[in-house]
């Protein structure tokens, strides 16, 4: 029988999952609907005791789980997926309510999450004989780390939760999921559903305040932390994990550059005006403002060759004007609100710089017209700044909001150097009809993920990670799966010698 548990309860209840049980806490907290400013339902406020209980349950469960086969783990992941897909509409609405993203992009996140759960178990961790001299053999194998913890951000709370859960449990680990305090609801329900398919303690979830993350990174019983978030917080996570020498993966902020060459095909790079909501998802205009700019790999800087700069700017402005801003639940919305009050205040400082630094506004820049709806929500207009100084905060930092600079360049070496002149190194792209030239340029970019005529293309079986301050280690793909393991080299007498 299909359980009736997610949003059909009035009011819905949101609880921790510890050792296969739904648990509550003495105190609760709540997130805020970013489109309205209204509080969402109460969620647990977990304590050190809750974390201790979860770690103890994970340690117990992981020993048995590690003895299961990859086929057994794959079967459970696919069984979860079959049921998860039947709740599509419920989860999409929940995502819009807690995260704020536009309805169609919430659908897209759900689809990406499905692919993550489906494709991760296709990966193969095989033992490799790396030495056999006739007397001794050395075999490299990968064994589970043990008790792991995923610290999930608020911008893609479903995809990035399962981007950690799927490889963790497929590799034989137990995992404790800690959703962002700003978007706890989906994470709690994702793991509540998992109770039907996984043994108690294998997948658990704790909702809490901003003190719960540091509790997790400091806990001596947790063997690995996987964190996605800002570079500043990533440094604190790394410092805390160092005290117990935890295994650690960091996927951090980005300041992605898109380099537009003079020979681009305008019709492909900037879609023609149409009635479709998303005519071409991976085009420059869309990728500047997708999810209100709240993506680590969103385009944050657009470098346009000087010979086409004015034409490109005009086309980008014209197309970006078609993006409807409003509550995500309205299905023709392109850009919803910024997710939370703290981020709204941060992004506002970049809008304040427009006046302070006398920046030239090509599009937007003004106060959101609250008469259009969402009077108490965290809305901005999509904003393009025309050729600001290279040393401005907007160019040097990551606003993580819908405000993007366009800058001019003259030669290939110069623009590559400018694109690389940042502490960040997550993604970058080059757009050109001369593929050989574009490939030469992207291979010189100091970023973990580079594209030609594309940006933000990700697959569950393809690793991604950041250079410099954008991260340590890899996520997803076989390289990412191995980061949920310890390598072990097994030395044995060779079969020939033993005979």
Coordinates of C-alpha atoms in Angstrom, one line a residue:
X1 CA 0.0 0.0 0.0
X2 CA 1.3 3.5 -0.9
X3 CA 1.9 5.3 2.4
X4 CA 0.1 8.5 3.0
X5 CA 2.7 10.6 4.9
X6 CA 4.2 13.6 3.1
X7 CA 2.1 16.6 2.6
X8 CA -1.3 15.1 3.0
X9 CA -1.2 15.5 6.8
X10 CA -2.7 18.8 8.0
X11 CA -0.5 20.1 9.4
X12 CA 2.4 18.0 8.1
X13 CA 4.8 16.8 10.8
X14 CA 8.5 16.8 10.3
X15 CA 10.7 14.6 12.5
X16 CA 14.2 13.3 12.8
X17 CA 15.0 9.8 11.9
X18 CA 17.3 8.1 14.4
X19 CA 17.9 4.3 14.4
X20 CA 14.8 3.7 12.2
X21 CA 12.5 5.7 14.4
X22 CA 10.8 9.0 14.0
X23 CA 11.8 11.2 16.9
X24 CA 11.0 14.7 18.2
X25 CA 12.9 17.1 20.3
X26 CA 12.0 19.2 23.4
X27 CA 12.5 22.4 21.4
X28 CA 11.6 23.1 17.8
X29 CA 12.4 25.8 15.2
X30 CA 11.1 26.6 11.8
X31 CA 12.2 27.8 8.4
X32 CA 10.6 30.6 6.4
X33 CA 8.8 30.5 3.1
X34 CA 11.1 32.9 1.1
X35 CA 8.3 34.0 -1.2
X36 CA 6.0 35.2 1.6
X37 CA 8.2 35.6 4.7
X38 CA 5.7 33.3 6.5
X39 CA 6.9 30.6 8.9
X40 CA 6.9 27.0 7.6
X41 CA 5.9 24.2 10.1
X42 CA 8.1 23.4 13.1
X43 CA 11.0 21.1 12.8
X44 CA 13.2 19.4 15.5
X45 CA 16.0 21.3 17.1
X46 CA 18.5 18.6 17.7
X47 CA 20.9 18.5 20.6
X48 CA 24.3 16.8 21.3
X49 CA 22.4 13.9 22.8
X50 CA 20.4 13.4 19.5
X51 CA 23.6 13.4 17.6
X52 CA 25.3 10.9 20.0
X53 CA 22.3 8.6 19.6
X54 CA 22.5 8.8 15.8
X55 CA 26.2 8.1 15.7
X56 CA 25.8 5.1 18.0
X57 CA 23.0 3.7 15.8
X58 CA 25.1 4.4 12.6
X59 CA 28.1 2.6 14.0
X60 CA 26.0 -0.5 14.8
X61 CA 24.2 -0.5 11.5
X62 CA 27.3 0.1 9.3
X63 CA 29.1 -3.1 10.4
X64 CA 26.2 -5.2 9.0
X65 CA 25.6 -2.9 6.0
X66 CA 29.2 -3.1 4.9
X67 CA 28.8 -6.9 4.5
X68 CA 26.0 -6.5 2.0
X69 CA 26.9 -6.8 -1.7
X70 CA 26.8 -4.0 -4.3
X71 CA 23.9 -5.8 -5.9
X72 CA 21.9 -5.8 -2.6
X73 CA 22.6 -2.1 -2.1
X74 CA 21.7 -1.3 -5.7
X75 CA 18.4 -3.1 -5.3
X76 CA 17.4 -1.1 -2.2
X77 CA 18.3 2.2 -3.9
X78 CA 16.2 1.4 -6.9
X79 CA 13.3 0.3 -4.7
X80 CA 13.5 3.6 -2.9
X81 CA 13.5 5.4 -6.3
X82 CA 10.4 3.6 -7.5
X83 CA 8.4 4.9 -4.5
X84 CA 10.1 8.3 -4.5
X85 CA 9.0 9.0 -8.0
X86 CA 5.3 8.4 -7.1
X87 CA 5.6 11.5 -4.8
X88 CA 6.8 13.8 -7.4
X89 CA 4.2 16.5 -7.1
X90 CA 4.4 16.5 -3.3
X91 CA 8.1 16.8 -3.2
X92 CA 8.2 19.5 -5.9
X93 CA 5.6 21.6 -4.0
X94 CA 7.6 21.1 -0.8
X95 CA 10.8 22.2 -2.5
X96 CA 9.1 25.4 -3.9
X97 CA 7.7 26.2 -0.4
X98 CA 10.9 25.8 1.5
X99 CA 13.5 26.8 -1.1
X100 CA 11.6 29.3 -3.2
X101 CA 12.8 28.3 -6.6
X102 CA 10.5 28.5 -9.6
X103 CA 8.2 25.6 -10.1
X104 CA 9.8 24.4 -13.3
X105 CA 13.2 24.5 -11.8
X106 CA 11.9 22.5 -8.8
X107 CA 10.8 19.9 -11.3
X108 CA 14.3 20.0 -12.8
X109 CA 15.8 19.4 -9.4
X110 CA 13.5 16.5 -8.8
X111 CA 14.5 15.0 -12.1
X112 CA 18.2 15.5 -11.4
X113 CA 17.7 13.8 -8.0
X114 CA 16.0 10.8 -9.7
X115 CA 19.0 10.5 -12.1
X116 CA 21.4 10.7 -9.2
X117 CA 19.7 7.8 -7.3
X118 CA 19.4 5.7 -10.5
X119 CA 22.8 6.3 -12.0
X120 CA 25.1 6.1 -9.0
X121 CA 24.6 2.4 -8.5
X122 CA 25.8 1.8 -12.1
X123 CA 29.3 2.7 -11.0
X124 CA 31.7 -0.2 -10.4
X125 CA 34.3 -0.4 -7.7
X126 CA 36.6 -3.2 -8.8
X127 CA 39.7 -4.6 -7.2
X128 CA 42.9 -3.9 -9.2
X129 CA 46.0 -6.1 -9.2
X130 CA 48.8 -3.5 -9.3
X131 CA 51.7 -5.8 -8.8
X132 CA 52.4 -9.5 -9.4
X133 CA 56.0 -10.5 -9.8
X134 CA 55.4 -14.2 -9.5
X135 CA 56.2 -14.3 -5.8
X136 CA 53.9 -11.7 -4.4
X137 CA 50.8 -9.8 -5.6
X138 CA 49.4 -6.5 -4.5
X139 CA 45.7 -5.8 -5.0
X140 CA 44.1 -2.4 -4.5
X141 CA 40.6 -2.4 -3.1
X142 CA 38.2 0.1 -1.7
X143 CA 36.5 -0.4 1.7
X144 CA 33.8 1.8 3.4
X145 CA 34.9 4.7 5.5
X146 CA 32.4 3.9 8.2
X147 CA 30.1 6.5 9.8
X148 CA 29.7 9.5 7.5
X149 CA 27.8 12.8 7.6
X150 CA 26.5 15.0 4.8
X151 CA 26.1 18.7 5.5
X152 CA 23.6 19.9 2.9
X153 CA 23.2 23.5 1.6
X154 CA 19.9 25.3 1.0
X155 CA 20.2 26.0 -2.7
X156 CA 19.7 22.4 -4.0
X157 CA 18.5 20.6 -0.9
X158 CA 17.1 17.4 -2.6
X159 CA 19.8 16.9 -5.3
X160 CA 22.7 17.6 -3.0
X161 CA 21.3 15.4 -0.2
X162 CA 21.0 12.4 -2.5
X163 CA 24.3 13.4 -4.2
X164 CA 25.9 12.4 -0.8
X165 CA 23.4 9.7 0.4
X166 CA 23.6 7.6 -2.8
X167 CA 27.4 7.1 -3.0
X168 CA 27.7 6.9 0.8
X169 CA 25.4 3.9 1.2
X170 CA 26.3 2.3 -2.1
X171 CA 29.9 2.2 -0.9
X172 CA 28.8 0.5 2.3
X173 CA 28.7 3.4 4.7
X174 CA 26.1 4.7 7.1
X175 CA 25.2 8.3 6.7
X176 CA 23.8 11.0 8.9
X177 CA 22.1 13.8 6.9
X178 CA 22.1 17.3 8.3
X179 CA 20.0 19.6 6.1
X180 CA 20.5 23.3 6.1
X181 CA 18.5 25.1 8.9
X182 CA 16.9 27.1 6.2
X183 CA 15.7 24.1 4.2
X184 CA 15.2 21.2 6.6
X185 CA 11.8 20.0 5.3
X186 CA 12.7 18.0 2.2
X187 CA 15.7 16.4 3.9
X188 CA 13.6 15.1 6.7
X189 CA 11.0 13.7 4.3
X190 CA 13.6 12.2 2.0
X191 CA 15.0 10.1 4.8
X192 CA 11.7 9.4 6.4
X193 CA 10.8 7.6 3.1
X194 CA 14.1 5.7 3.2
X195 CA 13.0 4.0 6.5
X196 CA 10.9 1.7 4.3
X197 CA 13.9 0.4 2.4
X198 CA 17.1 0.6 4.5
X199 CA 18.0 -1.0 7.8
X200 CA 17.7 1.2 10.9
X201 CA 20.7 3.4 11.3
X202 CA 22.0 3.2 7.7
X203 CA 20.4 6.5 6.7
X204 CA 19.4 9.0 9.4
X205 CA 18.6 12.7 9.4
X206 CA 18.8 15.4 12.1
X207 CA 17.3 18.9 11.8
X208 CA 18.9 21.6 13.9
X209 CA 20.1 25.1 14.2
X210 CA 23.4 26.6 13.1
X211 CA 25.2 24.9 16.0
X212 CA 24.5 21.3 14.7
X213 CA 27.0 21.4 11.9
X214 CA 29.9 22.2 14.2
X215 CA 28.7 19.4 16.5
X216 CA 28.9 17.0 13.5
X217 CA 32.4 18.1 12.4
X218 CA 33.7 17.8 15.9
X219 CA 32.1 14.4 16.8
X220 CA 34.8 11.8 17.3
X221 CA 32.4 9.0 16.1
X222 CA 32.0 10.4 12.6
X223 CA 34.6 9.2 10.2
X224 CA 33.9 11.5 7.2
X225 CA 32.3 14.8 6.5
X226 CA 31.0 15.8 3.0
X227 CA 30.2 19.5 3.0
X228 CA 28.7 21.8 0.3
X229 CA 28.6 25.5 1.0
X230 CA 30.6 28.7 1.1
X231 CA 34.4 28.8 1.1
X232 CA 34.4 30.7 4.4
X233 CA 32.4 28.0 6.1
X234 CA 34.4 25.3 4.4
X235 CA 37.5 26.6 6.1
X236 CA 35.9 26.2 9.5
X237 CA 34.7 22.7 8.6
X238 CA 38.2 21.7 7.6
X239 CA 39.7 23.2 10.8
X240 CA 37.2 21.3 12.9
X241 CA 37.7 18.0 11.1
X242 CA 41.4 18.2 11.4
X243 CA 41.2 17.7 15.2
X244 CA 40.0 14.2 14.7
X245 CA 41.6 13.6 11.2
X246 CA 38.3 13.0 9.6
X247 CA 38.1 12.2 5.9
X248 CA 36.8 15.3 4.2
X249 CA 35.2 16.4 0.9
X250 CA 34.5 20.1 0.3
X251 CA 32.4 21.5 -2.5
X252 CA 32.6 25.2 -2.1
X253 CA 31.8 28.5 -3.7
X254 CA 32.6 29.6 -7.2
X255 CA 33.1 32.8 -9.3
X256 CA 32.6 31.2 -12.7
X257 CA 33.6 33.1 -15.8
X258 CA 32.0 32.7 -19.2
X259 CA 34.2 33.9 -22.0
X260 CA 32.3 35.0 -25.1
X261 CA 34.3 35.0 -28.3
X262 CA 33.7 37.3 -31.2
X263 CA 32.6 34.5 -33.5
X264 CA 29.7 33.2 -31.4
X265 CA 26.4 32.1 -32.9
X266 CA 24.0 34.7 -31.3
X267 CA 20.9 32.6 -31.9
X268 CA 22.4 29.7 -29.9
X269 CA 24.2 31.6 -27.1
X270 CA 21.3 34.0 -26.5
X271 CA 18.0 32.3 -27.4
X272 CA 15.5 34.2 -29.5
X273 CA 12.5 35.6 -27.8
X274 CA 9.8 32.9 -27.5
X275 CA 6.8 32.0 -25.4
X276 CA 8.6 29.0 -23.9
X277 CA 9.7 29.3 -20.3
X278 CA 13.1 27.6 -20.8
X279 CA 13.9 27.7 -24.6
X280 CA 17.5 26.4 -24.0
X281 CA 18.4 25.7 -20.4
X282 CA 22.1 25.9 -20.8
X283 CA 22.5 29.3 -22.5
X284 CA 24.2 32.3 -21.1
X285 CA 21.2 34.4 -20.2
X286 CA 19.5 31.6 -18.3
X287 CA 22.7 30.5 -16.5
X288 CA 23.2 34.0 -15.1
X289 CA 19.9 34.0 -13.3
X290 CA 19.0 30.3 -12.9
X291 CA 17.8 29.7 -9.3
X292 CA 18.2 33.5 -8.7
X293 CA 21.9 33.1 -9.2
X294 CA 22.1 30.8 -6.2
X295 CA 24.2 28.1 -7.8
X296 CA 27.9 27.5 -7.1
X297 CA 28.4 26.9 -10.8
X298 CA 26.2 29.7 -12.1
X299 CA 27.8 32.1 -14.4
X300 CA 29.0 35.0 -12.2
X301 CA 31.2 36.9 -14.6
X302 CA 30.6 37.4 -18.4
X303 CA 33.6 38.4 -20.4
X304 CA 32.6 39.6 -23.9
X305 CA 35.0 40.3 -26.8
X306 CA 35.1 44.1 -27.3
X307 CA 34.1 43.8 -31.0
X308 CA 30.7 42.4 -30.2
X309 CA 30.3 43.8 -26.7
X310 CA 27.5 46.3 -27.3
X311 CA 25.5 43.9 -29.5
X312 CA 25.9 41.1 -27.0
X313 CA 24.9 43.3 -24.1
X314 CA 21.8 44.5 -25.9
X315 CA 20.7 41.0 -26.8
X316 CA 21.4 39.7 -23.2
X317 CA 19.3 42.6 -21.8
X318 CA 16.5 42.0 -24.2
X319 CA 16.3 38.3 -23.4
X320 CA 16.7 38.7 -19.6
X321 CA 13.8 41.2 -19.6
X322 CA 11.5 38.2 -20.4
X323 CA 12.3 36.5 -17.1
X324 CA 9.3 36.7 -14.9
X325 CA 10.1 37.3 -11.2
X326 CA 7.6 36.1 -8.6
X327 CA 6.6 33.3 -6.2
X328 CA 7.9 30.0 -7.5
X329 CA 4.5 28.3 -7.1
X330 CA 3.3 30.4 -10.1
X331 CA 4.2 28.1 -13.0
X332 CA 5.2 30.8 -15.4
X333 CA 7.8 32.3 -12.9
X334 CA 11.4 32.1 -14.0
X335 CA 13.1 33.6 -11.0
X336 CA 11.9 33.2 -7.5
X337 CA 13.2 34.9 -4.3
X338 CA 16.6 34.7 -2.7
X339 CA 16.3 31.8 -0.2
X340 CA 16.7 33.5 3.2
X341 CA 16.9 36.8 5.0
X342 CA 20.7 36.6 5.7
X343 CA 21.4 36.0 2.0
X344 CA 19.0 38.8 1.0
X345 CA 21.0 41.2 3.2
X346 CA 24.2 40.0 1.7
X347 CA 23.0 40.4 -1.9
X348 CA 21.6 43.8 -1.1
X349 CA 25.1 45.1 -0.4
X350 CA 26.0 44.5 -4.0
X351 CA 23.0 46.5 -5.1
X352 CA 24.1 49.2 -2.7
X353 CA 27.5 49.3 -4.4
X354 CA 25.7 50.4 -7.7
X355 CA 25.2 53.8 -6.2
X356 CA 28.3 54.0 -4.1
X357 CA 30.6 53.0 -7.0
X358 CA 28.5 54.7 -9.7
X359 CA 28.2 51.5 -11.6
X360 CA 26.4 51.5 -15.0
X361 CA 23.2 49.5 -14.9
X362 CA 22.2 47.8 -18.1
X363 CA 19.2 46.0 -16.6
X364 CA 17.4 46.0 -13.3
X365 CA 19.1 47.4 -10.3
X366 CA 15.9 48.8 -8.8
X367 CA 13.8 47.8 -5.9
X368 CA 11.4 44.9 -6.5
X369 CA 7.9 46.0 -7.2
X370 CA 6.0 44.4 -4.3
X371 CA 2.7 45.2 -5.9
X372 CA 3.4 42.2 -8.2
X373 CA 3.1 39.8 -5.2
X374 CA 5.4 38.4 -2.6
X375 CA 5.3 41.7 -0.5
X376 CA 7.3 40.1 2.3
X377 CA 9.4 37.8 0.2
X378 CA 13.2 38.1 -0.6
X379 CA 12.9 39.2 -4.2
X380 CA 15.4 41.0 -6.5
X381 CA 15.1 42.0 -10.1
X382 CA 17.6 40.3 -12.4
X383 CA 20.4 42.9 -12.8
X384 CA 23.2 43.3 -15.3
X385 CA 26.1 45.7 -14.7
X386 CA 27.9 47.2 -17.7
X387 CA 31.7 46.8 -17.5
X388 CA 32.4 47.5 -13.8
X389 CA 36.0 47.8 -12.6
X390 CA 37.9 44.5 -12.4
X391 CA 38.7 45.2 -8.8
X392 CA 35.0 45.8 -7.8
X393 CA 33.5 43.5 -5.2
X394 CA 30.9 42.3 -7.8
X395 CA 33.7 41.0 -10.0
X396 CA 36.0 39.7 -7.3
X397 CA 33.5 38.1 -5.0
X398 CA 30.6 35.6 -5.4
X399 CA 27.3 37.5 -4.7
X400 CA 25.2 34.3 -4.9
X401 CA 22.3 36.3 -6.2
X402 CA 20.8 37.7 -9.4
X403 CA 23.4 40.5 -10.2
X404 CA 26.0 39.8 -12.9
X405 CA 28.8 41.9 -14.4
X406 CA 29.6 42.0 -18.1
X407 CA 33.2 42.9 -19.0
X408 CA 35.1 43.6 -22.2
X409 CA 38.2 41.8 -23.4
X410 CA 40.6 42.1 -26.4
X411 CA 42.8 39.0 -26.7
X412 CA 42.8 35.4 -25.6
X413 CA 45.7 35.4 -23.2
X414 CA 44.5 38.5 -21.5
X415 CA 41.0 37.2 -20.8
X416 CA 42.2 33.8 -19.6
X417 CA 44.5 35.6 -17.2
X418 CA 41.6 37.7 -15.9
X419 CA 39.3 34.8 -15.6
X420 CA 41.9 33.0 -13.5
X421 CA 42.6 36.0 -11.3
X422 CA 40.4 34.8 -8.4
X423 CA 40.7 32.6 -5.4
X424 CA 37.9 30.5 -6.7
X425 CA 38.1 27.7 -9.2
X426 CA 34.9 25.8 -9.6
X427 CA 33.8 26.2 -13.2
X428 CA 34.4 28.3 -16.3
X429 CA 33.3 28.2 -19.9
X430 CA 34.3 29.5 -23.4
X431 CA 31.8 30.2 -26.1
X432 CA 33.0 30.1 -29.7
X433 CA 32.3 28.5 -33.1
X434 CA 36.0 27.7 -33.3
X435 CA 36.1 24.6 -31.1
X436 CA 39.9 24.2 -31.4
X437 CA 40.5 27.7 -30.1
X438 CA 37.9 27.3 -27.4
X439 CA 39.5 24.0 -26.2
X440 CA 42.9 25.7 -26.0
X441 CA 41.4 28.4 -23.8
X442 CA 39.5 26.1 -21.5
X443 CA 42.5 23.9 -20.9
X444 CA 44.3 27.0 -19.5
X445 CA 41.5 27.9 -17.1
X446 CA 42.1 27.2 -13.4
X447 CA 38.9 25.5 -12.6
X448 CA 37.7 22.0 -11.8
X449 CA 35.0 22.0 -14.4
X450 CA 35.3 23.7 -17.8
X451 CA 32.9 23.7 -20.8
X452 CA 32.9 24.7 -24.4
X453 CA 29.6 26.3 -25.5
X454 CA 27.9 25.1 -22.3
X455 CA 28.0 25.6 -18.6
X456 CA 26.7 23.8 -15.5
X457 CA 26.3 20.5 -17.3
X458 CA 26.6 17.8 -14.6
X459 CA 26.0 14.0 -14.7
X460 CA 25.8 11.6 -11.8
X461 CA 28.5 9.4 -13.3
X462 CA 30.9 12.3 -14.1
X463 CA 33.1 13.7 -11.2
X464 CA 33.2 17.3 -10.4
X465 CA 35.2 19.3 -7.9
X466 CA 36.8 22.6 -7.3
X467 CA 40.3 24.1 -7.5
X468 CA 41.8 26.6 -5.2
X469 CA 39.2 27.9 -2.6
X470 CA 36.4 26.1 -4.4
X471 CA 36.9 22.8 -2.8
X472 CA 38.9 19.7 -1.9
X473 CA 38.3 16.3 -3.4
X474 CA 35.7 15.2 -5.9
X475 CA 32.0 14.5 -5.8
X476 CA 30.0 12.1 -8.0
X477 CA 31.3 9.7 -10.6
X478 CA 33.8 6.9 -9.8
X479 CA 36.3 9.4 -8.4
X480 CA 33.6 10.8 -6.1
X481 CA 32.5 7.3 -5.0
X482 CA 36.1 6.4 -4.1
X483 CA 36.1 9.4 -1.7
X484 CA 33.5 7.6 0.4
X485 CA 36.0 4.7 0.8
X486 CA 39.4 4.0 2.3
X487 CA 41.9 2.4 -0.1
X488 CA 43.4 -0.8 1.1
X489 CA 46.3 -2.7 -0.5
X490 CA 46.3 -6.4 0.0
X491 CA 49.7 -8.2 -0.3
X492 CA 49.5 -12.0 -0.8
X493 CA 51.8 -14.7 -2.0
X494 CA 51.1 -15.2 -5.7
X495 CA 49.2 -18.3 -6.7
X496 CA 52.2 -19.4 -8.7
X497 CA 54.5 -19.1 -5.7
X498 CA 52.0 -20.8 -3.4
X499 CA 51.8 -23.8 -5.8

